[in-house]
């Protein structure tokens, strides 16, 4: 009863509502991430009571993760890195007049993913946190490599072009300081490159700027009109019922990946999308039904990873990602010490936080639908009015993340590169995946090698690491085997 009374506090509910609108607006702007939305809230929430302060960050981050789907579907410009995984499927449905289906799948699946992880968080947080804490650099290496292997599942019809894109992303990931030795690599004496290529400028360039260039190259009369967004709620609930297995799989992947410190929603979305791509490849890969299933699975994993990240944060005080690091800092300032003792000394506080997850994700459905209709109405204005505003937000997004004009130049360079890659049929998804996972794989590989003094057998010494290794190798063998069989059938 104390928990329900706490959740019914008008001040807490008003704070959640304001944070929800704020998160939706930030997430819908290309380049402005859920992490930025959370960080910008800190100066305001620091003066609030503990529960409204935590509730504001929890709500804003959940809304921002979903809101990144809106420009991704309508403009092919993912608002957040996690939305990039399924931007082509979402935008493809919009071009086919299925805007409500595309965006509806995102909002309902995101809410379902948040509710799924909140349920797991409430019931099994201590058990899952213990599993997450057993992961060493060996397990993280195999997890990263397993995720990287998924590039073969999102590479389209041509494995060769997919690998070209993947190795481009891995090459970009090597620029900057060596994660172990600290020696500058491929910086050519530029101070701006010491931290490498930031994910946000690359993402804005590859998708947003390249899309603006494609739009500018098409005659005004030949541009497809943006369809009106029709009814969303009931058709989307029906689609969720049809693709419930994909949603459950995405929720499970998102929660487990989110519980691993440092993994985050980006990796969860890519892995879930890749797994779903393999599940829908035969027969339904190019159909509307297959696209909805992939969007549903990846969107569910997006928001489920947020709840998963709070598992180690609340049970052991170890942040699962950068957002939970901010929340933990706020909790300490407010006199709430996350960790095992919190469940004993102040159980009302921790379960009120869990309850906020449920409230925020339920609120996501009506507010998300409202935001979709508002965004769609704005984008039906003439492109000559909308495109300069989008370009301005892209520039502001890149500058606000990196705080340098160099980042603004990067979005132009990667915009041209992305335009040329897609003009030649080379997919962008593997490159983004390589840029995200490359540093994680390299750092954990080098750390493991230093600890084992170069003995490669250490990657199979630990039980969990060995199973992840076998699973990764099995994926490689399956992909190669299927390619060989496909080639022989075509030869016949």
GROMACS .gro file of C-alpha atoms in nm:
model
  492
    1UNK     CA    1   0.000   0.000   0.000
    2UNK     CA    2   0.287   0.237   0.076
    3UNK     CA    3   0.424   0.180  -0.275
    4UNK     CA    4   0.087   0.248  -0.442
    5UNK     CA    5   0.043   0.559  -0.231
    6UNK     CA    6   0.387   0.678  -0.339
    7UNK     CA    7   0.307   0.621  -0.706
    8UNK     CA    8  -0.021   0.811  -0.669
    9UNK     CA    9   0.158   1.125  -0.547
   10UNK     CA   10   0.038   1.412  -0.775
   11UNK     CA   11   0.380   1.575  -0.773
   12UNK     CA   12   0.546   1.250  -0.887
   13UNK     CA   13   0.285   1.195  -1.161
   14UNK     CA   14   0.319   1.555  -1.286
   15UNK     CA   15   0.698   1.517  -1.296
   16UNK     CA   16   0.668   1.192  -1.494
   17UNK     CA   17   0.427   1.357  -1.740
   18UNK     CA   18   0.655   1.657  -1.803
   19UNK     CA   19   0.961   1.430  -1.835
   20UNK     CA   20   0.769   1.214  -2.084
   21UNK     CA   21   0.701   1.507  -2.318
   22UNK     CA   22   1.060   1.625  -2.279
   23UNK     CA   23   1.201   1.281  -2.363
   24UNK     CA   24   0.978   1.246  -2.668
   25UNK     CA   25   1.094   1.579  -2.811
   26UNK     CA   26   1.464   1.513  -2.745
   27UNK     CA   27   1.453   1.159  -2.885
   28UNK     CA   28   1.274   1.270  -3.203
   29UNK     CA   29   1.556   1.511  -3.294
   30UNK     CA   30   1.833   1.329  -3.489
   31UNK     CA   31   2.154   1.324  -3.289
   32UNK     CA   32   2.004   1.395  -2.948
   33UNK     CA   33   2.016   1.070  -2.753
   34UNK     CA   34   1.846   0.928  -2.445
   35UNK     CA   35   2.175   0.975  -2.259
   36UNK     CA   36   2.176   1.345  -2.345
   37UNK     CA   37   1.813   1.376  -2.237
   38UNK     CA   38   1.904   1.222  -1.901
   39UNK     CA   39   2.218   1.431  -1.853
   40UNK     CA   40   2.038   1.759  -1.928
   41UNK     CA   41   1.780   1.678  -1.659
   42UNK     CA   42   2.034   1.654  -1.377
   43UNK     CA   43   2.055   2.029  -1.298
   44UNK     CA   44   1.676   2.033  -1.258
   45UNK     CA   45   1.611   1.708  -1.073
   46UNK     CA   46   1.888   1.775  -0.824
   47UNK     CA   47   1.645   2.004  -0.637
   48UNK     CA   48   1.358   1.755  -0.637
   49UNK     CA   49   1.264   1.488  -0.387
   50UNK     CA   50   1.431   1.148  -0.447
   51UNK     CA   51   1.144   0.963  -0.620
   52UNK     CA   52   1.043   1.243  -0.863
   53UNK     CA   53   1.412   1.296  -0.946
   54UNK     CA   54   1.469   0.931  -1.036
   55UNK     CA   55   1.127   0.907  -1.202
   56UNK     CA   56   1.206   1.200  -1.434
   57UNK     CA   57   1.524   1.035  -1.565
   58UNK     CA   58   1.365   0.690  -1.597
   59UNK     CA   59   1.070   0.833  -1.792
   60UNK     CA   60   1.270   1.068  -2.016
   61UNK     CA   61   1.518   0.798  -2.118
   62UNK     CA   62   1.242   0.546  -2.200
   63UNK     CA   63   1.052   0.802  -2.409
   64UNK     CA   64   1.366   0.919  -2.590
   65UNK     CA   65   1.459   0.565  -2.690
   66UNK     CA   66   1.118   0.514  -2.850
   67UNK     CA   67   1.096   0.864  -3.003
   68UNK     CA   68   1.407   0.790  -3.210
   69UNK     CA   69   1.184   0.559  -3.416
   70UNK     CA   70   0.968   0.848  -3.539
   71UNK     CA   71   1.218   1.034  -3.765
   72UNK     CA   72   1.371   0.697  -3.850
   73UNK     CA   73   1.045   0.573  -3.996
   74UNK     CA   74   0.920   0.896  -4.152
   75UNK     CA   75   1.252   1.040  -4.275
   76UNK     CA   76   1.497   0.746  -4.263
   77UNK     CA   77   1.691   0.949  -4.006
   78UNK     CA   78   1.717   0.752  -3.679
   79UNK     CA   79   1.673   0.981  -3.381
   80UNK     CA   80   1.887   0.758  -3.156
   81UNK     CA   81   2.159   0.498  -3.233
   82UNK     CA   82   1.932   0.214  -3.121
   83UNK     CA   83   1.675   0.307  -3.388
   84UNK     CA   84   1.932   0.267  -3.668
   85UNK     CA   85   1.905  -0.112  -3.655
   86UNK     CA   86   1.562  -0.126  -3.819
   87UNK     CA   87   1.538   0.213  -3.991
   88UNK     CA   88   1.525   0.063  -4.342
   89UNK     CA   89   1.235  -0.169  -4.256
   90UNK     CA   90   1.045   0.110  -4.080
   91UNK     CA   91   1.096   0.363  -4.361
   92UNK     CA   92   1.013   0.104  -4.624
   93UNK     CA   93   0.671   0.047  -4.466
   94UNK     CA   94   0.609   0.423  -4.460
   95UNK     CA   95   0.690   0.454  -4.832
   96UNK     CA   96   0.438   0.176  -4.896
   97UNK     CA   97   0.166   0.378  -4.721
   98UNK     CA   98   0.197   0.185  -4.393
   99UNK     CA   99   0.310   0.468  -4.164
  100UNK     CA  100   0.064   0.372  -3.890
  101UNK     CA  101   0.177   0.008  -3.906
  102UNK     CA  102   0.546   0.099  -3.890
  103UNK     CA  103   0.526   0.354  -3.608
  104UNK     CA  104   0.254   0.164  -3.425
  105UNK     CA  105   0.473  -0.145  -3.411
  106UNK     CA  106   0.747   0.071  -3.258
  107UNK     CA  107   0.540   0.238  -2.986
  108UNK     CA  108   0.349  -0.073  -2.877
  109UNK     CA  109   0.661  -0.294  -2.885
  110UNK     CA  110   0.865  -0.033  -2.695
  111UNK     CA  111   0.600  -0.016  -2.425
  112UNK     CA  112   0.582  -0.395  -2.412
  113UNK     CA  113   0.961  -0.420  -2.384
  114UNK     CA  114   0.965  -0.171  -2.098
  115UNK     CA  115   0.688  -0.354  -1.914
  116UNK     CA  116   0.860  -0.690  -1.977
  117UNK     CA  117   1.191  -0.575  -1.832
  118UNK     CA  118   1.012  -0.399  -1.543
  119UNK     CA  119   0.845  -0.728  -1.456
  120UNK     CA  120   1.177  -0.914  -1.470
  121UNK     CA  121   1.338  -0.632  -1.272
  122UNK     CA  122   1.076  -0.666  -0.999
  123UNK     CA  123   1.085  -1.044  -0.976
  124UNK     CA  124   1.436  -1.160  -1.063
  125UNK     CA  125   1.675  -0.867  -1.025
  126UNK     CA  126   1.911  -1.029  -0.769
  127UNK     CA  127   1.944  -1.356  -0.963
  128UNK     CA  128   2.011  -1.190  -1.298
  129UNK     CA  129   2.257  -0.945  -1.145
  130UNK     CA  130   2.464  -1.234  -1.006
  131UNK     CA  131   2.485  -1.385  -1.357
  132UNK     CA  132   2.586  -1.049  -1.507
  133UNK     CA  133   2.862  -1.005  -1.251
  134UNK     CA  134   3.023  -1.337  -1.349
  135UNK     CA  135   3.110  -1.196  -1.692
  136UNK     CA  136   3.480  -1.127  -1.742
  137UNK     CA  137   3.665  -0.986  -2.044
  138UNK     CA  138   3.642  -1.334  -2.203
  139UNK     CA  139   3.263  -1.336  -2.200
  140UNK     CA  140   3.244  -0.976  -2.320
  141UNK     CA  141   3.478  -1.058  -2.607
  142UNK     CA  142   3.262  -1.349  -2.724
  143UNK     CA  143   2.944  -1.147  -2.673
  144UNK     CA  144   3.084  -0.867  -2.889
  145UNK     CA  145   3.204  -1.112  -3.153
  146UNK     CA  146   2.867  -1.285  -3.152
  147UNK     CA  147   2.700  -0.951  -3.207
  148UNK     CA  148   2.947  -0.868  -3.483
  149UNK     CA  149   2.869  -1.200  -3.649
  150UNK     CA  150   2.515  -1.072  -3.678
  151UNK     CA  151   2.643  -0.834  -3.948
  152UNK     CA  152   2.611  -1.126  -4.188
  153UNK     CA  153   2.238  -1.133  -4.105
  154UNK     CA  154   2.181  -0.763  -4.177
  155UNK     CA  155   2.405  -0.739  -4.486
  156UNK     CA  156   2.131  -0.788  -4.743
  157UNK     CA  157   2.162  -1.016  -5.043
  158UNK     CA  158   2.535  -0.968  -5.099
  159UNK     CA  159   2.761  -1.108  -4.828
  160UNK     CA  160   3.062  -0.947  -4.998
  161UNK     CA  161   2.913  -0.598  -4.986
  162UNK     CA  162   2.805  -0.657  -4.630
  163UNK     CA  163   3.160  -0.753  -4.531
  164UNK     CA  164   3.298  -0.445  -4.709
  165UNK     CA  165   3.065  -0.230  -4.499
  166UNK     CA  166   3.155  -0.422  -4.181
  167UNK     CA  167   3.531  -0.382  -4.231
  168UNK     CA  168   3.479  -0.013  -4.304
  169UNK     CA  169   3.307   0.022  -3.967
  170UNK     CA  170   3.582  -0.174  -3.791
  171UNK     CA  171   3.845   0.044  -3.960
  172UNK     CA  172   3.670   0.358  -3.838
  173UNK     CA  173   3.667   0.210  -3.488
  174UNK     CA  174   4.049   0.185  -3.484
  175UNK     CA  175   4.096   0.561  -3.515
  176UNK     CA  176   4.195   0.732  -3.190
  177UNK     CA  177   4.374   0.621  -2.873
  178UNK     CA  178   4.458   0.254  -2.833
  179UNK     CA  179   4.222   0.133  -2.556
  180UNK     CA  180   4.501  -0.056  -2.375
  181UNK     CA  181   4.832   0.120  -2.447
  182UNK     CA  182   4.694   0.470  -2.497
  183UNK     CA  183   4.902   0.523  -2.813
  184UNK     CA  184   4.735   0.744  -3.081
  185UNK     CA  185   4.644   0.556  -3.400
  186UNK     CA  186   4.556   0.695  -3.743
  187UNK     CA  187   4.502   1.043  -3.604
  188UNK     CA  188   4.750   1.209  -3.848
  189UNK     CA  189   4.845   1.453  -3.575
  190UNK     CA  190   4.488   1.580  -3.526
  191UNK     CA  191   4.384   1.640  -3.165
  192UNK     CA  192   4.019   1.609  -3.270
  193UNK     CA  193   4.074   1.245  -3.371
  194UNK     CA  194   4.230   1.134  -3.042
  195UNK     CA  195   3.889   1.021  -2.917
  196UNK     CA  196   3.807   0.857  -3.250
  197UNK     CA  197   3.500   0.902  -3.463
  198UNK     CA  198   3.198   0.962  -3.242
  199UNK     CA  199   2.900   0.738  -3.310
  200UNK     CA  200   2.652   1.025  -3.325
  201UNK     CA  201   2.827   1.230  -3.601
  202UNK     CA  202   2.878   0.913  -3.806
  203UNK     CA  203   2.515   0.814  -3.758
  204UNK     CA  204   2.386   1.161  -3.852
  205UNK     CA  205   2.610   1.169  -4.158
  206UNK     CA  206   2.535   0.817  -4.283
  207UNK     CA  207   2.158   0.844  -4.243
  208UNK     CA  208   2.036   1.202  -4.201
  209UNK     CA  209   2.274   1.399  -4.426
  210UNK     CA  210   2.285   1.123  -4.689
  211UNK     CA  211   1.904   1.114  -4.692
  212UNK     CA  212   1.887   1.491  -4.733
  213UNK     CA  213   2.127   1.460  -5.027
  214UNK     CA  214   1.912   1.191  -5.185
  215UNK     CA  215   1.604   1.406  -5.136
  216UNK     CA  216   1.776   1.707  -5.295
  217UNK     CA  217   1.875   1.500  -5.600
  218UNK     CA  218   1.513   1.401  -5.671
  219UNK     CA  219   1.293   1.645  -5.869
  220UNK     CA  220   1.024   1.804  -5.655
  221UNK     CA  221   0.739   1.648  -5.849
  222UNK     CA  222   0.893   1.300  -5.827
  223UNK     CA  223   0.920   1.293  -5.447
  224UNK     CA  224   0.675   1.053  -5.283
  225UNK     CA  225   0.422   1.229  -5.064
  226UNK     CA  226   0.438   1.141  -4.697
  227UNK     CA  227   0.123   0.941  -4.623
  228UNK     CA  228  -0.112   1.043  -4.346
  229UNK     CA  229  -0.080   0.842  -4.026
  230UNK     CA  230  -0.402   0.651  -3.974
  231UNK     CA  231  -0.534   0.467  -3.667
  232UNK     CA  232  -0.250   0.322  -3.462
  233UNK     CA  233  -0.359   0.161  -3.137
  234UNK     CA  234  -0.584  -0.134  -3.227
  235UNK     CA  235  -0.403  -0.244  -3.546
  236UNK     CA  236  -0.073  -0.230  -3.355
  237UNK     CA  237  -0.208  -0.435  -3.067
  238UNK     CA  238  -0.326  -0.692  -3.321
  239UNK     CA  239   0.021  -0.700  -3.481
  240UNK     CA  240   0.180  -0.744  -3.140
  241UNK     CA  241  -0.048  -1.041  -3.079
  242UNK     CA  242   0.054  -1.191  -3.415
  243UNK     CA  243   0.425  -1.140  -3.351
  244UNK     CA  244   0.421  -1.214  -2.979
  245UNK     CA  245   0.705  -1.467  -3.007
  246UNK     CA  246   0.931  -1.207  -3.168
  247UNK     CA  247   0.834  -0.956  -2.899
  248UNK     CA  248   0.908  -1.204  -2.620
  249UNK     CA  249   1.241  -1.293  -2.781
  250UNK     CA  250   1.327  -0.922  -2.810
  251UNK     CA  251   1.227  -0.860  -2.449
  252UNK     CA  252   1.444  -1.144  -2.327
  253UNK     CA  253   1.745  -1.038  -2.538
  254UNK     CA  254   1.705  -0.675  -2.435
  255UNK     CA  255   1.678  -0.754  -2.065
  256UNK     CA  256   1.977  -0.989  -2.064
  257UNK     CA  257   2.199  -0.761  -2.275
  258UNK     CA  258   2.092  -0.457  -2.072
  259UNK     CA  259   2.191  -0.637  -1.751
  260UNK     CA  260   2.550  -0.661  -1.878
  261UNK     CA  261   2.739  -0.348  -1.767
  262UNK     CA  262   2.840  -0.141  -2.068
  263UNK     CA  263   2.631  -0.321  -2.330
  264UNK     CA  264   2.334  -0.087  -2.371
  265UNK     CA  265   2.028  -0.053  -2.593
  266UNK     CA  266   2.227  -0.014  -2.917
  267UNK     CA  267   2.378  -0.362  -2.896
  268UNK     CA  268   2.049  -0.510  -2.772
  269UNK     CA  269   1.861  -0.367  -3.072
  270UNK     CA  270   2.115  -0.490  -3.326
  271UNK     CA  271   2.135  -0.840  -3.182
  272UNK     CA  272   1.756  -0.871  -3.158
  273UNK     CA  273   1.712  -0.739  -3.512
  274UNK     CA  274   1.974  -0.979  -3.648
  275UNK     CA  275   1.821  -1.280  -3.472
  276UNK     CA  276   1.479  -1.182  -3.601
  277UNK     CA  277   1.620  -1.135  -3.953
  278UNK     CA  278   1.739  -1.495  -3.951
  279UNK     CA  279   1.401  -1.610  -3.821
  280UNK     CA  280   1.215  -1.428  -4.101
  281UNK     CA  281   1.467  -1.474  -4.382
  282UNK     CA  282   1.293  -1.766  -4.546
  283UNK     CA  283   0.965  -1.686  -4.714
  284UNK     CA  284   0.871  -1.367  -4.526
  285UNK     CA  285   1.198  -1.171  -4.535
  286UNK     CA  286   1.080  -0.917  -4.793
  287UNK     CA  287   0.715  -0.909  -4.692
  288UNK     CA  288   0.537  -0.651  -4.481
  289UNK     CA  289   0.479  -0.919  -4.219
  290UNK     CA  290   0.853  -0.993  -4.193
  291UNK     CA  291   0.939  -0.624  -4.158
  292UNK     CA  292   0.683  -0.579  -3.878
  293UNK     CA  293   0.825  -0.878  -3.692
  294UNK     CA  294   1.180  -0.740  -3.711
  295UNK     CA  295   1.069  -0.393  -3.600
  296UNK     CA  296   0.867  -0.543  -3.315
  297UNK     CA  297   1.157  -0.757  -3.191
  298UNK     CA  298   1.419  -0.480  -3.207
  299UNK     CA  299   1.192  -0.210  -3.060
  300UNK     CA  300   1.105  -0.443  -2.772
  301UNK     CA  301   1.476  -0.505  -2.708
  302UNK     CA  302   1.543  -0.126  -2.710
  303UNK     CA  303   1.331  -0.045  -2.410
  304UNK     CA  304   1.377  -0.380  -2.238
  305UNK     CA  305   1.749  -0.307  -2.218
  306UNK     CA  306   1.676   0.005  -2.011
  307UNK     CA  307   1.505  -0.202  -1.741
  308UNK     CA  308   1.779  -0.464  -1.766
  309UNK     CA  309   2.045  -0.201  -1.699
  310UNK     CA  310   1.883  -0.125  -1.364
  311UNK     CA  311   1.934  -0.483  -1.246
  312UNK     CA  312   2.305  -0.451  -1.155
  313UNK     CA  313   2.249  -0.083  -1.070
  314UNK     CA  314   1.989  -0.145  -0.799
  315UNK     CA  315   2.119  -0.477  -0.667
  316UNK     CA  316   2.493  -0.404  -0.655
  317UNK     CA  317   2.522  -0.032  -0.730
  318UNK     CA  318   2.706  -0.106  -1.056
  319UNK     CA  319   2.574   0.100  -1.350
  320UNK     CA  320   2.454  -0.108  -1.643
  321UNK     CA  321   2.499   0.186  -1.881
  322UNK     CA  322   2.567   0.559  -1.879
  323UNK     CA  323   2.204   0.643  -1.801
  324UNK     CA  324   2.198   0.427  -1.489
  325UNK     CA  325   2.531   0.584  -1.388
  326UNK     CA  326   2.351   0.919  -1.384
  327UNK     CA  327   2.062   0.770  -1.184
  328UNK     CA  328   2.300   0.614  -0.931
  329UNK     CA  329   2.472   0.952  -0.885
  330UNK     CA  330   2.136   1.121  -0.824
  331UNK     CA  331   2.034   0.847  -0.581
  332UNK     CA  332   2.356   0.891  -0.380
  333UNK     CA  333   2.303   1.268  -0.367
  334UNK     CA  334   1.949   1.210  -0.241
  335UNK     CA  335   2.066   0.972   0.031
  336UNK     CA  336   1.955   0.648  -0.139
  337UNK     CA  337   2.248   0.407  -0.153
  338UNK     CA  338   2.185   0.144  -0.423
  339UNK     CA  339   2.304  -0.205  -0.342
  340UNK     CA  340   2.196  -0.514  -0.146
  341UNK     CA  341   2.123  -0.314   0.170
  342UNK     CA  342   1.867  -0.103  -0.015
  343UNK     CA  343   1.631  -0.402  -0.037
  344UNK     CA  344   1.660  -0.448   0.341
  345UNK     CA  345   1.674  -0.092   0.470
  346UNK     CA  346   1.449   0.092   0.225
  347UNK     CA  347   1.240  -0.156   0.022
  348UNK     CA  348   0.964   0.102  -0.037
  349UNK     CA  349   1.206   0.323  -0.234
  350UNK     CA  350   1.337   0.048  -0.461
  351UNK     CA  351   0.993  -0.093  -0.538
  352UNK     CA  352   0.857   0.256  -0.600
  353UNK     CA  353   1.133   0.296  -0.860
  354UNK     CA  354   1.025  -0.035  -1.015
  355UNK     CA  355   0.666   0.093  -1.015
  356UNK     CA  356   0.776   0.409  -1.199
  357UNK     CA  357   0.891   0.183  -1.483
  358UNK     CA  358   0.539   0.046  -1.520
  359UNK     CA  359   0.380   0.394  -1.509
  360UNK     CA  360   0.626   0.540  -1.762
  361UNK     CA  361   0.584   0.259  -2.014
  362UNK     CA  362   0.205   0.258  -1.989
  363UNK     CA  363   0.211   0.635  -2.041
  364UNK     CA  364   0.429   0.583  -2.349
  365UNK     CA  365   0.138   0.445  -2.552
  366UNK     CA  366  -0.101   0.747  -2.552
  367UNK     CA  367   0.177   1.010  -2.551
  368UNK     CA  368   0.376   0.823  -2.817
  369UNK     CA  369   0.073   0.804  -3.047
  370UNK     CA  370   0.010   1.176  -2.991
  371UNK     CA  371   0.374   1.254  -3.081
  372UNK     CA  372   0.355   1.040  -3.396
  373UNK     CA  373   0.053   1.233  -3.526
  374UNK     CA  374   0.212   1.570  -3.439
  375UNK     CA  375   0.542   1.482  -3.607
  376UNK     CA  376   0.365   1.345  -3.915
  377UNK     CA  377   0.160   1.665  -3.953
  378UNK     CA  378   0.474   1.881  -3.944
  379UNK     CA  379   0.652   1.668  -4.204
  380UNK     CA  380   0.368   1.706  -4.453
  381UNK     CA  381   0.477   2.067  -4.500
  382UNK     CA  382   0.672   2.140  -4.821
  383UNK     CA  383   1.024   1.992  -4.824
  384UNK     CA  384   1.172   2.337  -4.889
  385UNK     CA  385   1.056   2.437  -4.541
  386UNK     CA  386   1.126   2.113  -4.358
  387UNK     CA  387   1.470   2.013  -4.496
  388UNK     CA  388   1.660   2.325  -4.374
  389UNK     CA  389   1.512   2.279  -4.025
  390UNK     CA  390   1.616   1.912  -4.024
  391UNK     CA  391   1.967   2.009  -4.137
  392UNK     CA  392   1.984   2.267  -3.858
  393UNK     CA  393   1.888   2.005  -3.598
  394UNK     CA  394   2.147   1.765  -3.742
  395UNK     CA  395   2.418   2.029  -3.702
  396UNK     CA  396   2.302   2.116  -3.350
  397UNK     CA  397   2.285   1.747  -3.257
  398UNK     CA  398   2.642   1.678  -3.374
  399UNK     CA  399   2.780   1.992  -3.210
  400UNK     CA  400   2.600   1.937  -2.879
  401UNK     CA  401   2.736   1.581  -2.844
  402UNK     CA  402   3.100   1.651  -2.938
  403UNK     CA  403   3.107   2.025  -2.852
  404UNK     CA  404   3.337   2.094  -3.150
  405UNK     CA  405   3.292   2.230  -3.502
  406UNK     CA  406   3.500   1.932  -3.614
  407UNK     CA  407   3.195   1.712  -3.549
  408UNK     CA  408   2.992   1.932  -3.786
  409UNK     CA  409   3.252   1.871  -4.056
  410UNK     CA  410   3.237   1.498  -3.985
  411UNK     CA  411   2.864   1.476  -4.055
  412UNK     CA  412   2.928   1.632  -4.398
  413UNK     CA  413   3.209   1.386  -4.477
  414UNK     CA  414   3.012   1.082  -4.363
  415UNK     CA  415   2.703   1.215  -4.537
  416UNK     CA  416   2.884   1.206  -4.872
  417UNK     CA  417   3.034   0.866  -4.788
  418UNK     CA  418   2.696   0.723  -4.689
  419UNK     CA  419   2.539   0.857  -5.008
  420UNK     CA  420   2.809   0.696  -5.223
  421UNK     CA  421   2.793   0.363  -5.036
  422UNK     CA  422   2.420   0.325  -5.079
  423UNK     CA  423   2.436   0.442  -5.440
  424UNK     CA  424   2.659   0.139  -5.502
  425UNK     CA  425   2.438  -0.104  -5.310
  426UNK     CA  426   2.662  -0.128  -5.000
  427UNK     CA  427   2.447  -0.144  -4.681
  428UNK     CA  428   2.519   0.094  -4.395
  429UNK     CA  429   2.398  -0.128  -4.111
  430UNK     CA  430   2.712  -0.351  -4.088
  431UNK     CA  431   2.934  -0.040  -4.079
  432UNK     CA  432   2.742   0.103  -3.782
  433UNK     CA  433   2.754  -0.236  -3.610
  434UNK     CA  434   3.133  -0.254  -3.660
  435UNK     CA  435   3.178   0.098  -3.520
  436UNK     CA  436   2.973   0.014  -3.211
  437UNK     CA  437   3.122  -0.328  -3.132
  438UNK     CA  438   3.478  -0.282  -3.261
  439UNK     CA  439   3.616  -0.101  -2.951
  440UNK     CA  440   3.443  -0.348  -2.716
  441UNK     CA  441   3.591  -0.650  -2.894
  442UNK     CA  442   3.940  -0.502  -2.920
  443UNK     CA  443   3.961  -0.388  -2.558
  444UNK     CA  444   3.837  -0.718  -2.415
  445UNK     CA  445   4.060  -0.922  -2.645
  446UNK     CA  446   4.371  -0.723  -2.551
  447UNK     CA  447   4.282  -0.730  -2.180
  448UNK     CA  448   4.235  -1.109  -2.189
  449UNK     CA  449   4.561  -1.162  -2.378
  450UNK     CA  450   4.755  -0.951  -2.129
  451UNK     CA  451   4.611  -1.144  -1.834
  452UNK     CA  452   4.672  -1.483  -2.001
  453UNK     CA  453   5.016  -1.384  -2.138
  454UNK     CA  454   4.911  -1.462  -2.493
  455UNK     CA  455   4.752  -1.802  -2.426
  456UNK     CA  456   4.450  -1.827  -2.662
  457UNK     CA  457   4.308  -2.127  -2.478
  458UNK     CA  458   4.186  -1.890  -2.205
  459UNK     CA  459   3.890  -1.805  -2.429
  460UNK     CA  460   3.754  -2.157  -2.372
  461UNK     CA  461   3.859  -2.209  -2.010
  462UNK     CA  462   3.555  -2.046  -1.849
  463UNK     CA  463   3.225  -2.230  -1.880
  464UNK     CA  464   3.005  -1.937  -1.986
  465UNK     CA  465   3.278  -1.799  -2.213
  466UNK     CA  466   3.324  -2.137  -2.378
  467UNK     CA  467   2.952  -2.170  -2.452
  468UNK     CA  468   2.943  -1.821  -2.601
  469UNK     CA  469   3.250  -1.911  -2.808
  470UNK     CA  470   3.091  -2.228  -2.939
  471UNK     CA  471   2.774  -2.037  -3.024
  472UNK     CA  472   2.974  -1.777  -3.219
  473UNK     CA  473   3.164  -2.041  -3.414
  474UNK     CA  474   2.837  -2.222  -3.484
  475UNK     CA  475   2.691  -1.902  -3.632
  476UNK     CA  476   2.992  -1.873  -3.865
  477UNK     CA  477   2.961  -2.234  -3.976
  478UNK     CA  478   2.588  -2.201  -4.035
  479UNK     CA  479   2.628  -1.886  -4.243
  480UNK     CA  480   2.908  -2.037  -4.453
  481UNK     CA  481   2.717  -2.363  -4.495
  482UNK     CA  482   2.402  -2.185  -4.607
  483UNK     CA  483   2.600  -1.975  -4.855
  484UNK     CA  484   2.761  -2.287  -5.004
  485UNK     CA  485   2.424  -2.461  -5.037
  486UNK     CA  486   2.268  -2.151  -5.192
  487UNK     CA  487   2.554  -2.119  -5.443
  488UNK     CA  488   2.525  -2.485  -5.548
  489UNK     CA  489   2.149  -2.454  -5.595
  490UNK     CA  490   2.196  -2.150  -5.817
  491UNK     CA  491   2.460  -2.337  -6.019
  492UNK     CA  492   2.216  -2.623  -6.078
   0.00000   0.00000   0.00000
